[in-house]
Amino acid sequence: MRFTENFNDYELIDAEGGERLERWGNIILIRPDPQVIWTGERLNPLWKNAHAVYHRSSSGGGYWEALKKVPDVWTIEFNKLKFNLKPMGFKHTGLFPEQAVNWEFAQKKIKKSGREISVLNLFAYTGGASIACLEAGAKVTHVDASKGMVQWAKENAATSGLQDKPVRWLVDDCLKFVRREIRRDNRYDAIIMDPPSYGRGPNGEVWKLEQQIDELLAETGKLLSNEPLFFILNSYTGGLSPTILNYMVKMHIDKGNNGCIFTDEIGLKISERNIVMPCGNTTIWTREKYE
């Protein structure tokens, strides 16, 4: 399992009884997590001293209960990258910290390449990967179906001092955008995608990963340049085996490129328990052996 150990502004302090105890900067949150199936004593006093806790509703969704004053927006930092956070519906804060290990990988590859790299980030959310690639010196095309998420990504870039870097911020259905880019004969040296298990496009298009991932990969593979650097596919969908995703990347992305493919879980280290909790998986294609 891959995870980063240098995200000083984020800490998964403990996990027990279906919940996480987390530190985001100086804000302590308790959030549900269905993978935390073990039970035990909650010895850390922060369990009783959190700023807010997210409660699931029996009818779906849920709500945040503020136990202390929580800022409307606050900022955390990772390796010079800064992110604006806020409590959102369905337990989120606007950042998936487990993805930091992939940001580090992308930055290392871009800087080591010694050339200008164009990156396409699909289902790009609030821009964690986009901002990491911008900081490494790449040109980035950031695509997400949510206008609000794209605006949030712009604000994160500005907070990181990267607002003047070469980036296109696009609100679009990712598959439709890919097909238009194929017709326009645009190509990218690196592609990152983090498709949701389920979602809707800007015009109400229904997205189900299991039904559309094969088509998406087949089309997106056509956008790789003649000298591709890497391709990253993230998945949080439990019903899709990492082995299947590895095979699909081999079929649609590696075809003719003779690269290396690596699939593994990504996770977060639980400080109190000295174990790493899995948080989805990533399949990476790269020309060179993964390192």
mmCIF file of C-alpha atoms in Angstrom:
data_model
loop_
_atom_site.group_PDB
_atom_site.id
_atom_site.type_symbol
_atom_site.label_atom_id
_atom_site.label_comp_id
_atom_site.label_asym_id
_atom_site.label_seq_id
_atom_site.Cartn_x
_atom_site.Cartn_y
_atom_site.Cartn_z
ATOM 1 C CA MET A 1 0.000 0.000 0.000
ATOM 2 C CA ARG A 2 1.224 3.475 -0.874
ATOM 3 C CA PHE A 3 0.850 6.461 1.450
ATOM 4 C CA THR A 4 2.588 9.734 2.211
ATOM 5 C CA GLU A 5 4.159 10.441 5.588
ATOM 6 C CA ASN A 6 4.886 14.157 5.203
ATOM 7 C CA PHE A 7 1.420 15.715 5.145
ATOM 8 C CA ASN A 8 1.971 17.719 8.330
ATOM 9 C CA ASP A 9 -1.313 19.645 8.123
ATOM 10 C CA TYR A 10 -3.416 16.472 7.940
ATOM 11 C CA GLU A 11 -3.503 13.580 10.405
ATOM 12 C CA LEU A 12 -5.754 10.556 10.716
ATOM 13 C CA ILE A 13 -5.437 10.420 14.477
ATOM 14 C CA ASP A 14 -7.627 7.408 15.198
ATOM 15 C CA ALA A 15 -10.409 5.286 13.709
ATOM 16 C CA GLU A 16 -12.913 3.209 15.638
ATOM 17 C CA GLY A 17 -16.534 2.098 15.524
ATOM 18 C CA GLY A 18 -17.255 3.308 11.990
ATOM 19 C CA GLU A 19 -15.707 6.769 12.421
ATOM 20 C CA ARG A 20 -12.474 8.640 11.759
ATOM 21 C CA LEU A 21 -10.896 11.163 14.116
ATOM 22 C CA GLU A 22 -8.973 13.619 11.929
ATOM 23 C CA ARG A 23 -6.922 16.789 12.235
ATOM 24 C CA TRP A 24 -7.154 19.240 9.326
ATOM 25 C CA GLY A 25 -4.696 21.976 10.267
ATOM 26 C CA ASN A 26 -5.906 22.898 13.748
ATOM 27 C CA ILE A 27 -9.508 21.738 13.170
ATOM 28 C CA ILE A 28 -10.527 18.346 14.594
ATOM 29 C CA LEU A 29 -13.321 16.510 12.775
ATOM 30 C CA ILE A 30 -15.118 13.202 13.293
ATOM 31 C CA ARG A 31 -16.449 11.627 10.099
ATOM 32 C CA PRO A 32 -18.075 8.261 9.320
ATOM 33 C CA ASP A 33 -16.162 5.616 7.390
ATOM 34 C CA PRO A 34 -17.760 2.236 6.554
ATOM 35 C CA GLN A 35 -14.368 0.529 6.380
ATOM 36 C CA VAL A 36 -13.722 1.126 10.084
ATOM 37 C CA ILE A 37 -15.468 -2.068 11.177
ATOM 38 C CA TRP A 38 -13.456 -2.651 14.355
ATOM 39 C CA THR A 39 -14.488 -1.465 17.803
ATOM 40 C CA GLY A 40 -12.495 -0.610 20.907
ATOM 41 C CA GLU A 41 -11.809 2.087 23.445
ATOM 42 C CA ARG A 42 -11.596 5.694 22.383
ATOM 43 C CA LEU A 43 -8.662 6.682 24.561
ATOM 44 C CA ASN A 44 -7.618 9.844 22.742
ATOM 45 C CA PRO A 45 -9.297 12.846 24.472
ATOM 46 C CA LEU A 46 -9.867 14.512 21.092
ATOM 47 C CA TRP A 47 -12.771 12.120 20.507
ATOM 48 C CA LYS A 48 -14.602 14.208 23.105
ATOM 49 C CA ASN A 49 -13.080 17.519 22.077
ATOM 50 C CA ALA A 50 -13.643 17.731 18.310
ATOM 51 C CA HIS A 51 -14.783 20.855 16.514
ATOM 52 C CA ALA A 52 -17.507 19.057 14.550
ATOM 53 C CA VAL A 53 -18.941 15.614 13.878
ATOM 54 C CA TYR A 54 -20.796 14.405 10.797
ATOM 55 C CA HIS A 55 -23.951 12.360 11.470
ATOM 56 C CA ARG A 56 -25.414 10.082 8.832
ATOM 57 C CA SER A 57 -29.172 10.198 8.307
ATOM 58 C CA SER A 58 -31.187 6.971 8.171
ATOM 59 C CA SER A 59 -32.907 8.357 5.066
ATOM 60 C CA GLY A 60 -29.628 9.112 3.262
ATOM 61 C CA GLY A 61 -27.117 11.943 3.437
ATOM 62 C CA GLY A 62 -26.505 13.540 6.805
ATOM 63 C CA TYR A 63 -25.443 16.736 8.531
ATOM 64 C CA TRP A 64 -22.573 18.382 10.402
ATOM 65 C CA GLU A 65 -22.972 19.097 14.114
ATOM 66 C CA ALA A 66 -20.685 21.926 15.208
ATOM 67 C CA LEU A 67 -19.376 21.350 18.733
ATOM 68 C CA LYS A 68 -17.032 24.342 18.626
ATOM 69 C CA LYS A 69 -16.577 27.330 16.366
ATOM 70 C CA VAL A 70 -15.634 26.044 12.892
ATOM 71 C CA PRO A 71 -14.453 28.595 10.294
ATOM 72 C CA ASP A 72 -16.524 28.871 7.143
ATOM 73 C CA VAL A 73 -13.272 28.270 5.241
ATOM 74 C CA TRP A 74 -9.771 27.439 6.472
ATOM 75 C CA THR A 75 -6.488 26.596 4.731
ATOM 76 C CA ILE A 76 -4.016 23.738 5.039
ATOM 77 C CA GLU A 77 -0.681 23.218 3.286
ATOM 78 C CA PHE A 78 1.147 20.297 1.675
ATOM 79 C CA ASN A 79 4.604 20.768 0.131
ATOM 80 C CA LYS A 80 4.001 24.447 -0.769
ATOM 81 C CA LEU A 81 0.495 23.647 -2.043
ATOM 82 C CA LYS A 82 -2.360 25.311 -0.179
ATOM 83 C CA PHE A 83 -5.976 24.159 -0.062
ATOM 84 C CA ASN A 84 -9.099 25.915 1.156
ATOM 85 C CA LEU A 85 -11.376 23.612 3.144
ATOM 86 C CA LYS A 86 -14.946 23.757 4.408
ATOM 87 C CA PRO A 87 -17.458 21.214 5.740
ATOM 88 C CA MET A 88 -19.560 20.006 2.824
ATOM 89 C CA GLY A 89 -22.612 17.826 2.417
ATOM 90 C CA PHE A 90 -22.005 14.076 2.505
ATOM 91 C CA LYS A 91 -19.134 14.408 5.032
ATOM 92 C CA HIS A 92 -16.491 15.895 2.711
ATOM 93 C CA THR A 93 -14.112 18.838 3.254
ATOM 94 C CA GLY A 94 -13.013 19.470 -0.345
ATOM 95 C CA LEU A 95 -9.816 17.407 -0.265
ATOM 96 C CA PHE A 96 -8.842 13.725 -0.316
ATOM 97 C CA PRO A 97 -5.516 13.673 1.567
ATOM 98 C CA GLU A 98 -4.686 10.102 0.540
ATOM 99 C CA GLN A 99 -4.165 11.460 -2.994
ATOM 100 C CA ALA A 100 -1.044 13.322 -1.840
ATOM 101 C CA VAL A 101 1.039 10.243 -2.661
ATOM 102 C CA ASN A 102 -0.098 10.539 -6.290
ATOM 103 C CA TRP A 103 0.575 14.283 -6.357
ATOM 104 C CA GLU A 104 4.147 13.548 -5.268
ATOM 105 C CA PHE A 105 4.525 10.929 -8.001
ATOM 106 C CA ALA A 106 3.264 13.308 -10.704
ATOM 107 C CA GLN A 107 5.488 16.156 -9.534
ATOM 108 C CA LYS A 108 8.559 13.924 -9.493
ATOM 109 C CA LYS A 109 7.920 12.674 -13.034
ATOM 110 C CA ILE A 110 7.246 16.160 -14.417
ATOM 111 C CA LYS A 111 10.357 17.691 -12.859
ATOM 112 C CA LYS A 112 12.552 14.760 -13.873
ATOM 113 C CA SER A 113 11.359 14.876 -17.509
ATOM 114 C CA GLY A 114 13.334 18.031 -18.279
ATOM 115 C CA ARG A 115 10.756 19.188 -20.803
ATOM 116 C CA GLU A 116 7.455 21.038 -20.927
ATOM 117 C CA ILE A 117 4.672 18.625 -19.999
ATOM 118 C CA SER A 118 0.992 19.087 -20.814
ATOM 119 C CA VAL A 119 -1.355 17.466 -18.283
ATOM 120 C CA LEU A 120 -5.056 16.663 -18.620
ATOM 121 C CA ASN A 121 -6.857 16.249 -15.281
ATOM 122 C CA LEU A 122 -10.343 14.731 -15.678
ATOM 123 C CA PHE A 123 -12.969 14.661 -12.901
ATOM 124 C CA ALA A 124 -10.556 17.115 -11.344
ATOM 125 C CA TYR A 125 -12.660 18.147 -8.309
ATOM 126 C CA THR A 126 -11.062 20.982 -6.290
ATOM 127 C CA GLY A 127 -7.743 20.710 -8.081
ATOM 128 C CA GLY A 128 -5.315 18.839 -5.836
ATOM 129 C CA ALA A 129 -3.582 17.099 -8.751
ATOM 130 C CA SER A 130 -3.902 20.133 -11.030
ATOM 131 C CA ILE A 131 -2.198 22.419 -8.520
ATOM 132 C CA ALA A 132 0.560 19.865 -7.847
ATOM 133 C CA CYS A 133 1.314 19.622 -11.569
ATOM 134 C CA LEU A 134 1.255 23.406 -12.002
ATOM 135 C CA GLU A 135 3.747 23.781 -9.163
ATOM 136 C CA ALA A 136 6.001 21.216 -10.885
ATOM 137 C CA GLY A 137 6.044 23.325 -14.049
ATOM 138 C CA ALA A 138 3.441 21.620 -16.253
ATOM 139 C CA LYS A 139 0.681 23.110 -18.382
ATOM 140 C CA VAL A 140 -2.664 21.850 -17.086
ATOM 141 C CA THR A 141 -6.160 21.403 -18.470
ATOM 142 C CA HIS A 142 -8.549 20.951 -15.528
ATOM 143 C CA VAL A 143 -11.982 19.493 -16.334
ATOM 144 C CA ASP A 144 -14.904 18.867 -13.987
ATOM 145 C CA ALA A 145 -18.676 18.807 -14.496
ATOM 146 C CA SER A 146 -19.332 20.959 -11.408
ATOM 147 C CA LYS A 147 -19.019 24.718 -11.807
ATOM 148 C CA GLY A 148 -18.658 25.075 -8.051
ATOM 149 C CA MET A 149 -15.757 22.610 -7.880
ATOM 150 C CA VAL A 150 -13.923 24.319 -10.746
ATOM 151 C CA GLN A 151 -14.308 27.680 -9.002
ATOM 152 C CA TRP A 152 -12.985 26.102 -5.788
ATOM 153 C CA ALA A 153 -9.980 24.756 -7.720
ATOM 154 C CA LYS A 154 -9.268 28.249 -9.081
ATOM 155 C CA GLU A 155 -9.346 29.610 -5.542
ATOM 156 C CA ASN A 156 -6.955 26.875 -4.371
ATOM 157 C CA ALA A 157 -4.550 27.774 -7.172
ATOM 158 C CA ALA A 158 -4.700 31.442 -6.176
ATOM 159 C CA THR A 159 -4.136 30.590 -2.508
ATOM 160 C CA SER A 160 -1.066 28.596 -3.594
ATOM 161 C CA GLY A 161 0.201 31.571 -5.621
ATOM 162 C CA LEU A 162 -0.214 29.678 -8.920
ATOM 163 C CA GLN A 163 -3.036 31.712 -10.477
ATOM 164 C CA ASP A 164 -0.795 32.971 -13.283
ATOM 165 C CA LYS A 165 0.496 29.540 -14.314
ATOM 166 C CA PRO A 166 -0.618 28.021 -17.665
ATOM 167 C CA VAL A 167 -3.957 26.350 -16.871
ATOM 168 C CA ARG A 168 -7.373 25.997 -18.505
ATOM 169 C CA TRP A 169 -10.306 25.701 -16.084
ATOM 170 C CA LEU A 170 -13.212 23.941 -17.840
ATOM 171 C CA VAL A 171 -16.713 22.999 -16.716
ATOM 172 C CA ASP A 172 -17.671 20.084 -18.935
ATOM 173 C CA ASP A 173 -18.765 16.471 -19.155
ATOM 174 C CA CYS A 174 -15.433 14.637 -19.212
ATOM 175 C CA LEU A 175 -16.249 12.031 -21.861
ATOM 176 C CA LYS A 176 -17.755 14.630 -24.205
ATOM 177 C CA PHE A 177 -14.690 16.839 -23.678
ATOM 178 C CA VAL A 178 -12.344 13.941 -24.495
ATOM 179 C CA ARG A 179 -14.178 13.246 -27.745
ATOM 180 C CA ARG A 180 -13.963 16.903 -28.782
ATOM 181 C CA GLU A 181 -10.244 16.968 -28.009
ATOM 182 C CA ILE A 182 -9.768 13.917 -30.226
ATOM 183 C CA ARG A 183 -11.520 15.694 -33.108
ATOM 184 C CA ARG A 184 -9.423 18.826 -32.467
ATOM 185 C CA ASP A 185 -6.295 16.642 -32.566
ATOM 186 C CA ASN A 186 -5.124 17.894 -29.159
ATOM 187 C CA ARG A 187 -2.738 15.627 -27.256
ATOM 188 C CA TYR A 188 -1.380 15.431 -23.698
ATOM 189 C CA ASP A 189 1.848 14.077 -22.234
ATOM 190 C CA ALA A 190 0.178 13.037 -18.974
ATOM 191 C CA ILE A 191 -3.415 12.249 -18.027
ATOM 192 C CA ILE A 192 -4.936 11.959 -14.551
ATOM 193 C CA MET A 193 -8.485 10.831 -13.908
ATOM 194 C CA ASP A 194 -10.439 10.306 -10.702
ATOM 195 C CA PRO A 195 -13.904 9.271 -11.920
ATOM 196 C CA PRO A 196 -16.693 8.985 -9.347
ATOM 197 C CA SER A 197 -18.642 5.784 -8.805
ATOM 198 C CA TYR A 198 -21.812 7.680 -9.671
ATOM 199 C CA GLY A 199 -22.511 11.210 -10.756
ATOM 200 C CA ARG A 200 -24.216 13.617 -13.139
ATOM 201 C CA GLY A 201 -22.806 15.889 -15.818
ATOM 202 C CA PRO A 202 -23.543 19.627 -16.141
ATOM 203 C CA ASN A 203 -26.675 18.857 -18.193
ATOM 204 C CA GLY A 204 -27.912 16.005 -16.014
ATOM 205 C CA GLU A 205 -26.007 13.225 -17.799
ATOM 206 C CA VAL A 206 -25.917 10.093 -15.633
ATOM 207 C CA TRP A 207 -22.485 8.595 -14.961
ATOM 208 C CA LYS A 208 -21.977 5.052 -13.625
ATOM 209 C CA LEU A 209 -18.343 3.990 -13.482
ATOM 210 C CA GLU A 210 -18.875 0.270 -14.070
ATOM 211 C CA GLN A 211 -20.864 0.978 -17.222
ATOM 212 C CA GLN A 212 -18.676 3.710 -18.711
ATOM 213 C CA ILE A 213 -15.082 3.190 -17.596
ATOM 214 C CA ASP A 214 -14.199 0.960 -20.570
ATOM 215 C CA GLU A 215 -15.427 3.530 -23.086
ATOM 216 C CA LEU A 216 -13.780 6.381 -21.188
ATOM 217 C CA LEU A 217 -10.388 4.676 -21.119
ATOM 218 C CA ALA A 218 -10.626 3.657 -24.782
ATOM 219 C CA GLU A 219 -11.328 7.254 -25.825
ATOM 220 C CA THR A 220 -8.932 8.938 -23.387
ATOM 221 C CA GLY A 221 -6.053 6.737 -24.496
ATOM 222 C CA LYS A 222 -6.283 8.404 -27.913
ATOM 223 C CA LEU A 223 -5.296 11.727 -26.328
ATOM 224 C CA LEU A 224 -1.811 10.631 -25.255
ATOM 225 C CA SER A 225 1.037 12.324 -27.086
ATOM 226 C CA ASN A 226 3.769 10.535 -28.999
ATOM 227 C CA GLU A 227 5.969 10.831 -25.905
ATOM 228 C CA PRO A 228 3.588 10.114 -23.005
ATOM 229 C CA LEU A 229 4.978 10.502 -19.495
ATOM 230 C CA PHE A 230 2.318 8.922 -17.265
ATOM 231 C CA PHE A 231 -1.325 8.008 -16.885
ATOM 232 C CA ILE A 232 -3.024 7.833 -13.470
ATOM 233 C CA LEU A 233 -6.424 6.224 -12.831
ATOM 234 C CA ASN A 234 -7.948 6.483 -9.351
ATOM 235 C CA SER A 235 -10.898 4.400 -8.203
ATOM 236 C CA TYR A 236 -12.995 4.389 -5.048
ATOM 237 C CA THR A 237 -15.518 1.923 -6.467
ATOM 238 C CA GLY A 238 -15.477 -1.231 -4.365
ATOM 239 C CA GLY A 239 -17.106 -3.342 -7.063
ATOM 240 C CA LEU A 240 -14.210 -2.840 -9.482
ATOM 241 C CA SER A 241 -11.227 -5.076 -8.779
ATOM 242 C CA PRO A 242 -7.807 -3.391 -9.001
ATOM 243 C CA THR A 243 -6.760 -6.305 -11.215
ATOM 244 C CA ILE A 244 -9.543 -5.484 -13.685
ATOM 245 C CA LEU A 245 -8.537 -1.808 -13.769
ATOM 246 C CA ASN A 246 -4.921 -2.835 -14.324
ATOM 247 C CA TYR A 247 -6.002 -4.994 -17.250
ATOM 248 C CA MET A 248 -8.115 -2.212 -18.765
ATOM 249 C CA VAL A 249 -5.246 0.288 -18.526
ATOM 250 C CA LYS A 250 -2.995 -2.263 -20.203
ATOM 251 C CA MET A 251 -5.542 -2.746 -22.981
ATOM 252 C CA HIS A 252 -6.415 0.902 -23.667
ATOM 253 C CA ILE A 253 -3.427 2.962 -22.448
ATOM 254 C CA ASP A 254 -0.352 0.770 -22.823
ATOM 255 C CA LYS A 255 -1.295 -0.412 -26.296
ATOM 256 C CA GLY A 256 1.673 0.453 -28.486
ATOM 257 C CA ASN A 257 3.484 2.343 -25.717
ATOM 258 C CA ASN A 258 5.376 -0.560 -24.121
ATOM 259 C CA GLY A 259 5.358 0.963 -20.668
ATOM 260 C CA CYS A 260 5.025 -0.319 -17.112
ATOM 261 C CA ILE A 261 1.750 -0.629 -15.177
ATOM 262 C CA PHE A 262 1.490 -0.570 -11.399
ATOM 263 C CA THR A 263 -1.668 -0.997 -9.315
ATOM 264 C CA ASP A 264 -1.897 -0.698 -5.545
ATOM 265 C CA GLU A 265 -4.116 0.579 -2.780
ATOM 266 C CA ILE A 266 -3.516 4.062 -1.454
ATOM 267 C CA GLY A 267 -4.136 4.819 2.187
ATOM 268 C CA LEU A 268 -3.729 6.918 5.299
ATOM 269 C CA LYS A 269 -1.661 5.997 8.323
ATOM 270 C CA ILE A 270 -3.650 5.906 11.574
ATOM 271 C CA SER A 271 -1.406 7.527 14.167
ATOM 272 C CA GLU A 272 -2.899 5.874 17.253
ATOM 273 C CA ARG A 273 -2.869 2.364 15.805
ATOM 274 C CA ASN A 274 0.271 2.290 13.627
ATOM 275 C CA ILE A 275 -1.673 0.778 10.733
ATOM 276 C CA VAL A 276 -2.617 2.126 7.315
ATOM 277 C CA MET A 277 -6.275 2.370 6.337
ATOM 278 C CA PRO A 278 -6.999 1.705 2.643
ATOM 279 C CA CYS A 279 -8.696 4.550 0.775
ATOM 280 C CA GLY A 280 -9.249 3.253 -2.749
ATOM 281 C CA ASN A 281 -6.662 2.240 -5.320
ATOM 282 C CA THR A 282 -4.603 3.733 -8.128
ATOM 283 C CA THR A 283 -3.414 2.243 -11.406
ATOM 284 C CA ILE A 284 -0.414 4.016 -12.923
ATOM 285 C CA TRP A 285 1.031 3.640 -16.384
ATOM 286 C CA THR A 286 4.471 5.096 -16.990
ATOM 287 C CA ARG A 287 7.195 4.613 -19.562
ATOM 288 C CA GLU A 288 9.726 3.651 -16.905
ATOM 289 C CA LYS A 289 9.500 1.219 -14.002
ATOM 290 C CA TYR A 290 7.443 2.672 -11.165
ATOM 291 C CA GLU A 291 9.569 4.182 -8.375
#
